[in-house]
mmCIF file of C-alpha atoms in Angstrom:
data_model
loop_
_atom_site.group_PDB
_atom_site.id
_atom_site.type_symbol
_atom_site.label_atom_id
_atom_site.label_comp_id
_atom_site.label_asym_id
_atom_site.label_seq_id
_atom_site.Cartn_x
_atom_site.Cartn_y
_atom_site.Cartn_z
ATOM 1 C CA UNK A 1 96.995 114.748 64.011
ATOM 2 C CA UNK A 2 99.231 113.015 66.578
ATOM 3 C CA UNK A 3 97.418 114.085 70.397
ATOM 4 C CA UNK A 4 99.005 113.724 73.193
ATOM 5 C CA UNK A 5 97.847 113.683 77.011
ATOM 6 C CA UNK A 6 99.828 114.690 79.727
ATOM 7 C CA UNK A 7 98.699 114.547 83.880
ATOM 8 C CA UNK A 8 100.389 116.627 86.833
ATOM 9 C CA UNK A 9 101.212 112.897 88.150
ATOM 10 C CA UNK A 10 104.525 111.566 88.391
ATOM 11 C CA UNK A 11 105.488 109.123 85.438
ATOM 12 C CA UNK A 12 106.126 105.551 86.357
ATOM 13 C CA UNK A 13 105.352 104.015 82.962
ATOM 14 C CA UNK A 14 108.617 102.394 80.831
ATOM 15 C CA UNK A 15 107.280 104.499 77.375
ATOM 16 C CA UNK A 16 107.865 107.361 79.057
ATOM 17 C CA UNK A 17 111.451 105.785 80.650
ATOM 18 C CA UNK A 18 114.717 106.287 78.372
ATOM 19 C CA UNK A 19 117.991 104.651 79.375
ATOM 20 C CA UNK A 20 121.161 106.161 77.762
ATOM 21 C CA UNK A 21 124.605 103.681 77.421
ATOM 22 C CA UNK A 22 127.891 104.020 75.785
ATOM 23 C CA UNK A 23 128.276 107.812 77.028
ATOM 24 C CA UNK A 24 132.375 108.211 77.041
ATOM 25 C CA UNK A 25 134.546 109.622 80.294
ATOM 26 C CA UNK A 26 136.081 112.380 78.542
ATOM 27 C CA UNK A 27 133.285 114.773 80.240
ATOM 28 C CA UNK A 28 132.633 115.071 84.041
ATOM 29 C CA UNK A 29 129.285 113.938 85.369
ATOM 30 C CA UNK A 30 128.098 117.050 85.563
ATOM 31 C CA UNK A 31 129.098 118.184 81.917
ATOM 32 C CA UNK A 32 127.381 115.115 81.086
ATOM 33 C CA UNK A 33 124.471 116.016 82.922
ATOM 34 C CA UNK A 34 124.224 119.570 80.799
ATOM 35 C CA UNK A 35 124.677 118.237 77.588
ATOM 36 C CA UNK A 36 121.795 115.536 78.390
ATOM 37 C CA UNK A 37 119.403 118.142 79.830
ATOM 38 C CA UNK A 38 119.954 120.000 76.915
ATOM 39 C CA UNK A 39 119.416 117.847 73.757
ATOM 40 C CA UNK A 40 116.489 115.729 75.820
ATOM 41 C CA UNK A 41 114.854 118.501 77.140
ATOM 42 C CA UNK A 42 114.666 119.943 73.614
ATOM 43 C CA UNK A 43 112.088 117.451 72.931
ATOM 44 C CA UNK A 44 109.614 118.545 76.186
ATOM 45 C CA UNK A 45 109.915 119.010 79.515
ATOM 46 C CA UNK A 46 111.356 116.087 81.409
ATOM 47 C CA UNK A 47 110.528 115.063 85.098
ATOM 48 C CA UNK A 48 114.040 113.318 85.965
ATOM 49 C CA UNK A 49 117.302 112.842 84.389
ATOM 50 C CA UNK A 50 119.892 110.784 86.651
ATOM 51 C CA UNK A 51 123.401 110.151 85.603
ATOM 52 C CA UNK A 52 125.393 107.601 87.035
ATOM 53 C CA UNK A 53 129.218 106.345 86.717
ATOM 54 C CA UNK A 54 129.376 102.736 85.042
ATOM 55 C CA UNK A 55 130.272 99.912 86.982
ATOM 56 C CA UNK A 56 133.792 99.228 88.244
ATOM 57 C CA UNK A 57 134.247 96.048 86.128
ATOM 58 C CA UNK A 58 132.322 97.434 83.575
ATOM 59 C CA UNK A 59 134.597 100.168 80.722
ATOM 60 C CA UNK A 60 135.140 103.790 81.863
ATOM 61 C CA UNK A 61 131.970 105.673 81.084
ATOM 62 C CA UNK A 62 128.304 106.743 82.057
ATOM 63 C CA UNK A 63 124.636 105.753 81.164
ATOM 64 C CA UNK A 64 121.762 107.834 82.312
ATOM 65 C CA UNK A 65 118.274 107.247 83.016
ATOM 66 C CA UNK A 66 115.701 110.198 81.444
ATOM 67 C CA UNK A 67 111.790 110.061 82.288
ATOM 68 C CA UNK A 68 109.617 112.366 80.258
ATOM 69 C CA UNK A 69 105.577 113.505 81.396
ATOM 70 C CA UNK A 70 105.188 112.390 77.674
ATOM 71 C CA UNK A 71 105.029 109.202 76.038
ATOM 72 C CA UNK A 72 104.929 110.324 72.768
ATOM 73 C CA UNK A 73 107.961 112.859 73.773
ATOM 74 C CA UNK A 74 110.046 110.316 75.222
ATOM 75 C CA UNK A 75 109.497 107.677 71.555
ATOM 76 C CA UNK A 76 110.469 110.839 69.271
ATOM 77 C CA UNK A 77 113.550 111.522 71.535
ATOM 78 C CA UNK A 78 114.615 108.105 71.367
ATOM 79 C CA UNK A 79 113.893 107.805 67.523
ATOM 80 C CA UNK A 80 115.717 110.802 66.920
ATOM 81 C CA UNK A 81 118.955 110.423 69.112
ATOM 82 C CA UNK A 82 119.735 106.557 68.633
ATOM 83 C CA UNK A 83 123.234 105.944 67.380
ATOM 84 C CA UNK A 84 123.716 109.808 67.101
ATOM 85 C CA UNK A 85 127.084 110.795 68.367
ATOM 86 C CA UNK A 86 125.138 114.380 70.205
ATOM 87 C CA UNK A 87 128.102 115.583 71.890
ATOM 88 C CA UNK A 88 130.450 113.150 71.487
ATOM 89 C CA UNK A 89 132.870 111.359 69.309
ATOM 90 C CA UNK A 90 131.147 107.864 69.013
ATOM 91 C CA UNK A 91 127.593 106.932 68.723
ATOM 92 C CA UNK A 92 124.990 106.726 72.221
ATOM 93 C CA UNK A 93 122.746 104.021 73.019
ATOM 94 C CA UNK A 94 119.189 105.254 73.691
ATOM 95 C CA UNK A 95 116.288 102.583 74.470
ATOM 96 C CA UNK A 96 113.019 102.931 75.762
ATOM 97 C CA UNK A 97 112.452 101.003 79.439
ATOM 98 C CA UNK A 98 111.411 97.465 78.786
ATOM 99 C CA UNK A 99 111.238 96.673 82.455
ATOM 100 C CA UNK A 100 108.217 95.612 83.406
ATOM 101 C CA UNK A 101 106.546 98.410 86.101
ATOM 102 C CA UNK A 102 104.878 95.763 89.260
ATOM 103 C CA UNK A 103 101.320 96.101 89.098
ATOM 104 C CA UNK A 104 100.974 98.344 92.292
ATOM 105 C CA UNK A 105 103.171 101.045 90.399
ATOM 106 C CA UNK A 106 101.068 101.178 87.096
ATOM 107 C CA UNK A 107 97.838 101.267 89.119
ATOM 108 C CA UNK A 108 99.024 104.386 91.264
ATOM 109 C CA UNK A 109 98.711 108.113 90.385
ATOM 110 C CA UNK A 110 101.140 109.827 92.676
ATOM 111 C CA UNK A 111 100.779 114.071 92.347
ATOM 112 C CA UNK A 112 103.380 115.712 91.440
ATOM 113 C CA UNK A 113 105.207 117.934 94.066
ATOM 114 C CA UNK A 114 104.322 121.562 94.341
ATOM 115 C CA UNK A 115 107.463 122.492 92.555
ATOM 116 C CA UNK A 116 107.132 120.288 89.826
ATOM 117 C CA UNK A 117 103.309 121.503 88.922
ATOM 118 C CA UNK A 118 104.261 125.183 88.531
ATOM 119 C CA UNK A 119 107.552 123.766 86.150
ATOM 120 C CA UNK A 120 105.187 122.015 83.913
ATOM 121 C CA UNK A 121 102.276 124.097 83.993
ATOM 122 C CA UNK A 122 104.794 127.376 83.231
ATOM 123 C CA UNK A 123 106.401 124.705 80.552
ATOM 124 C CA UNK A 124 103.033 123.836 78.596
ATOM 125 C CA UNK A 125 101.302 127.105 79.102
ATOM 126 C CA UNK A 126 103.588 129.872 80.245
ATOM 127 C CA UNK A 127 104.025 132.096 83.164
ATOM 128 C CA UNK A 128 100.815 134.233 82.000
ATOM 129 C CA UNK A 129 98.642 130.347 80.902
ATOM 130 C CA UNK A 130 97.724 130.064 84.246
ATOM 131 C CA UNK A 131 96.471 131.634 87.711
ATOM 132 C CA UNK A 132 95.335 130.577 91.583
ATOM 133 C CA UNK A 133 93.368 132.215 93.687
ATOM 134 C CA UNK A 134 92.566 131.594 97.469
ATOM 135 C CA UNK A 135 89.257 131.701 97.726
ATOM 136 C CA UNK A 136 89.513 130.016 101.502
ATOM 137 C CA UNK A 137 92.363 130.127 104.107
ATOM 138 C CA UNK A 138 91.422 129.666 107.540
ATOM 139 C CA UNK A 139 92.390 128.376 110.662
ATOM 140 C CA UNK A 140 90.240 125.914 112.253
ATOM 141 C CA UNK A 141 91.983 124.964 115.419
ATOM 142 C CA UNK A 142 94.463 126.839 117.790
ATOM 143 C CA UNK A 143 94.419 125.064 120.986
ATOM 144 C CA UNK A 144 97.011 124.290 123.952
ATOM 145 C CA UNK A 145 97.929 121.003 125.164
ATOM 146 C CA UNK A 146 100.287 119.796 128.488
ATOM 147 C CA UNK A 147 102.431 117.271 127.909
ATOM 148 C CA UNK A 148 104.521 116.079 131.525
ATOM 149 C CA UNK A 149 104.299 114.429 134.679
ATOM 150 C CA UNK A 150 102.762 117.834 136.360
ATOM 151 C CA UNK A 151 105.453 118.883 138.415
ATOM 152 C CA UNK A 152 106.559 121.741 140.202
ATOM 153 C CA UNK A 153 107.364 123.341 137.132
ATOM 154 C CA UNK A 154 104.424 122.189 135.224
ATOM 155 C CA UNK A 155 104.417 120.327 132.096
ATOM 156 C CA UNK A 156 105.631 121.071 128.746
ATOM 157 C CA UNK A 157 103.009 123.621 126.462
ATOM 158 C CA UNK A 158 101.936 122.562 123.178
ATOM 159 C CA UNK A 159 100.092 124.423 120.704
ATOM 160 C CA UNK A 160 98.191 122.305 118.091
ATOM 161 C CA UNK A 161 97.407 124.455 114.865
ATOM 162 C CA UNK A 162 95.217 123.222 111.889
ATOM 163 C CA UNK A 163 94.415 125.060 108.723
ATOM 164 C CA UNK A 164 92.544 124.350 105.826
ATOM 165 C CA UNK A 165 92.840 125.808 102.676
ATOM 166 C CA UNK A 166 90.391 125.755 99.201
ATOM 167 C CA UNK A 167 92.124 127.414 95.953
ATOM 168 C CA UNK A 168 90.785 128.098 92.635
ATOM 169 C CA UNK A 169 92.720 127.150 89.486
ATOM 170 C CA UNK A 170 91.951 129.152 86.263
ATOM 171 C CA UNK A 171 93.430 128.433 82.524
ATOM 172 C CA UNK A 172 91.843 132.042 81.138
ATOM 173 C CA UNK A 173 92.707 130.966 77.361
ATOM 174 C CA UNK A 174 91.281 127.836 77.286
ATOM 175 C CA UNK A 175 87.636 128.903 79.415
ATOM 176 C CA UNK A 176 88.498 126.647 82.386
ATOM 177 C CA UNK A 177 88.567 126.214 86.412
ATOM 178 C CA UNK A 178 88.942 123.859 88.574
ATOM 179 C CA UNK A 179 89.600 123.854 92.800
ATOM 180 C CA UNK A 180 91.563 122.402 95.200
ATOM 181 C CA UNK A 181 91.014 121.780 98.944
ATOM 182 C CA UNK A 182 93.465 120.774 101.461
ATOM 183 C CA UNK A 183 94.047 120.716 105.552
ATOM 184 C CA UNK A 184 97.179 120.758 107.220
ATOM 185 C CA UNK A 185 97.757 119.873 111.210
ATOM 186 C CA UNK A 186 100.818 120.642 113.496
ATOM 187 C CA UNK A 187 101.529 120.048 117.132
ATOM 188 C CA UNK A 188 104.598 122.059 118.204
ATOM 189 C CA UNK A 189 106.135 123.523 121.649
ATOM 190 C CA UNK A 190 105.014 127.213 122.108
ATOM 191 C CA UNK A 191 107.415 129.866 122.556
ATOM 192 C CA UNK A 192 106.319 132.862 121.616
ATOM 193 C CA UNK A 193 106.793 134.214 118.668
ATOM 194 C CA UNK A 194 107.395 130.845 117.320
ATOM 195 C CA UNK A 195 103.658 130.493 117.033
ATOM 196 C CA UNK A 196 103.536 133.190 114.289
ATOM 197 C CA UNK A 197 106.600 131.135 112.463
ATOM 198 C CA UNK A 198 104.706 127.876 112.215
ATOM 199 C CA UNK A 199 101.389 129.633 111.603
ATOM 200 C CA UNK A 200 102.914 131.658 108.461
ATOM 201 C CA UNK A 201 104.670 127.524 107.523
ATOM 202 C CA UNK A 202 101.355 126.036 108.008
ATOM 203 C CA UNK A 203 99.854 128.480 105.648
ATOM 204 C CA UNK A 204 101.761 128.149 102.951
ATOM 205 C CA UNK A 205 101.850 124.295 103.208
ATOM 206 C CA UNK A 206 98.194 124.081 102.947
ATOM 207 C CA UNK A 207 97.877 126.568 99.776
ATOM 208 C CA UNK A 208 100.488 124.254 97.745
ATOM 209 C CA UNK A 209 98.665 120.785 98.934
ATOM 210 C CA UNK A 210 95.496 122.463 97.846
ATOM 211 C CA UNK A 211 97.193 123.585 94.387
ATOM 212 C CA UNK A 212 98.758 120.073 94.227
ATOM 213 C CA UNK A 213 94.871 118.832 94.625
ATOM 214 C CA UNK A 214 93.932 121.002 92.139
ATOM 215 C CA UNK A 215 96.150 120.409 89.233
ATOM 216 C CA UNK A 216 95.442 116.949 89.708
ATOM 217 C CA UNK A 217 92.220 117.148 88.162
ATOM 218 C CA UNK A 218 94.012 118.650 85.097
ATOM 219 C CA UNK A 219 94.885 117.251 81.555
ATOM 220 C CA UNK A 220 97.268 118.908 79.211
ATOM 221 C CA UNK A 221 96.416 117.891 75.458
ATOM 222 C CA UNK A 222 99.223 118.288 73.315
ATOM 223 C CA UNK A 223 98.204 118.506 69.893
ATOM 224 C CA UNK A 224 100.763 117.767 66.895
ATOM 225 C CA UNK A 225 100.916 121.282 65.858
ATOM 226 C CA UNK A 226 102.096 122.428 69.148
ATOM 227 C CA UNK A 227 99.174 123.954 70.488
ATOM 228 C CA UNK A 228 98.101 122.764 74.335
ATOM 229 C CA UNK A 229 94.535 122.062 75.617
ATOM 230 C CA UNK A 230 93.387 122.045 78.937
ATOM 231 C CA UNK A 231 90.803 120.289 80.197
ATOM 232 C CA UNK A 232 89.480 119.043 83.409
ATOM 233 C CA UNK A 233 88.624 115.458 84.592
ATOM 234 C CA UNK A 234 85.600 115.926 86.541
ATOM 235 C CA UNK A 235 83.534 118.804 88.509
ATOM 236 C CA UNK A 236 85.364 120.907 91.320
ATOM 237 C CA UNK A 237 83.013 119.344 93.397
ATOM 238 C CA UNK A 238 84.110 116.093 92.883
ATOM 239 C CA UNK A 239 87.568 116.902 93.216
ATOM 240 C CA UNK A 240 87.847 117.472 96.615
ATOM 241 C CA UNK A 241 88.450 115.388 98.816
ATOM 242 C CA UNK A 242 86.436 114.280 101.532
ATOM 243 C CA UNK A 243 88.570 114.943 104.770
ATOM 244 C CA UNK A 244 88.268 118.663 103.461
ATOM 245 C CA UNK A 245 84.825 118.857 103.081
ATOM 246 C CA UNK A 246 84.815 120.757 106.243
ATOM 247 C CA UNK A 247 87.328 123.884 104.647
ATOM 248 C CA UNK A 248 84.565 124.126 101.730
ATOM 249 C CA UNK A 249 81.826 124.700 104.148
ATOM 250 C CA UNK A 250 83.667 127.145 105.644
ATOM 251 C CA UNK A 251 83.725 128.883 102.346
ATOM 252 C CA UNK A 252 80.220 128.790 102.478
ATOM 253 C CA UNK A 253 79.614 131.011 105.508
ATOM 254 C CA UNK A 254 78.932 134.959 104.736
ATOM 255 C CA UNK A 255 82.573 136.755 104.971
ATOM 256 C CA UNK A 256 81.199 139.033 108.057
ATOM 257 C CA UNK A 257 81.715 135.716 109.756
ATOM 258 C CA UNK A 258 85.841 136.351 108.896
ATOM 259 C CA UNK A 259 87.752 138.816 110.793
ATOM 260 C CA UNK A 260 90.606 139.930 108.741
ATOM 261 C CA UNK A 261 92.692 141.174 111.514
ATOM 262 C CA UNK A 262 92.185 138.058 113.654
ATOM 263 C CA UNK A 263 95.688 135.990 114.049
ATOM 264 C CA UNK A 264 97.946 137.288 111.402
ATOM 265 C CA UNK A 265 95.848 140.185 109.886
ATOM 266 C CA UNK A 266 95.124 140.769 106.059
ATOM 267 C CA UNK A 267 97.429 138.765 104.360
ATOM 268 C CA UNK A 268 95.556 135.073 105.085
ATOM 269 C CA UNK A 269 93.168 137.133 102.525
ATOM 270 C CA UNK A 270 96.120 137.987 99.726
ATOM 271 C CA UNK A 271 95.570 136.620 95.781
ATOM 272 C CA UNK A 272 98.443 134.238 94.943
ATOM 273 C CA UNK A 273 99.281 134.357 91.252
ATOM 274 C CA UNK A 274 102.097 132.458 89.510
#
């Protein structure tokens, strides 16, 4: 049975890179772009599809670059699409990447952004395959600064706000959890209700770094008769990292120690679900 492994990282290697030629002018870019999107994405979920004009000195036309999360998605689209007309009245080109990715590119593991873990989780899994809860959200510092030459006036007021954050990940069907920690640091001018603006932007900055953490930790094994398996690369201890050790110790304190109506009352508390 053909298995297949996918990562919430972003893809950088060339079997997961197609490159599309011989795509004719009689569509506009953006038609182009649709029609791509829609036979490619037919084949799994893809992280980037970029159409661009050819060349001036080249013939009137487009090519596109695609990059699937899969491998094995990206060599059956190819197989399957090569020197097929698709919407069109001659034949496309479609190739896998045969540049070769520099060394410090293949060796990194970038996460994928917020927005693109909930589009491939919801993709693999659906909407109901997965959940996140906040088990932590705190702040741990609130404190004015002066910035100025201490004039008549005074100098400027800052407000430096730091929040850390430590989710739990859950994939109910397939019996498995996994957490995420994060911490998040501003330094901003304080007027007023401003404070309670950056304070609600801070929190939900450090919930999605801590849900990018955690999904980092996740594998998605797709299995040839179209079933998905999650599994998790190490311990949720492991996983976090060590600048947020500090935001799981906090979770470790009774909760009489939390005042709910402290700051911005209940909701710091609230379940997130997606």
């Amino acid at each position: 049975m053909e298995v297949d492994i996918l990562e919430f990282v972003v893809p950088v290697e060339n079997n997961k890179t197609l490159f599309v030629w011989d795509i004719q002018p009689s569509l506009t870019e953006a038609e182009i772009y649709d029609r791509l999107c829609g036979v490619f994405s037919s084949f799994g979920p893809l992280y980037l599809l970029k159409v661009t004009p050819n060349a001036p000195l080249h013939p009137p036309g487009f090519s596109a670059l695609i990059k699937f999360y899969s491998a094995a998605q990206a060599s059956k689209a190819q197989r399957h699409t090569d020197g097929r007309s698709l919407f069109q009245s001659s034949p496309l080109k479609v190739r896998l990447s045969s540049k070769q990715t520099p060394h410090f590119l293949s060796e990194s593991s970038r996460p994928l952004s917020h927005a693109r873990c909930l589009e491939l989780a919801n993709h693999c899994l659906g909407f109901n395959g997965w959940t996140s809860d906040i088990i932590t959200l705190k702040e741990l510092t609130n404190e004015e600064e002066e910035e100025g030459d201490g004039g008549e006036e005074g100098g400027v007021r800052r407000r430096r706000l730091r929040f850390g954050c430590l989710v739990q990940l859950s994939f109910p069907r397939h019996r498995q959890t996994t957490r995420g920690a994060a911490v998040v640091e501003d330094s901003f001018t304080c007027t007023g209700p401003d404070v309670l603006l950056q304070k609600r932007k801070l929190q939900k900055w450090v919930r999605d770094k801590a849900l990018v953490q955690a999904f980092t930790t996740v594998l998605l094994i797709l299995l040839g008769n179209g079933k998905v398996m999650v599994e998790v690369k190490q311990t949720s201890d492991q996983s976090v990292p060590e600048q947020t050790e500090g935001v799981v110790q906090v979770n470790e304190v009774s909760w009489s120690d939390f005042d709910p109506d402290e700051d911005e009352g209940e909701d710091e508390w609230n379940l997130t679900v997606s």
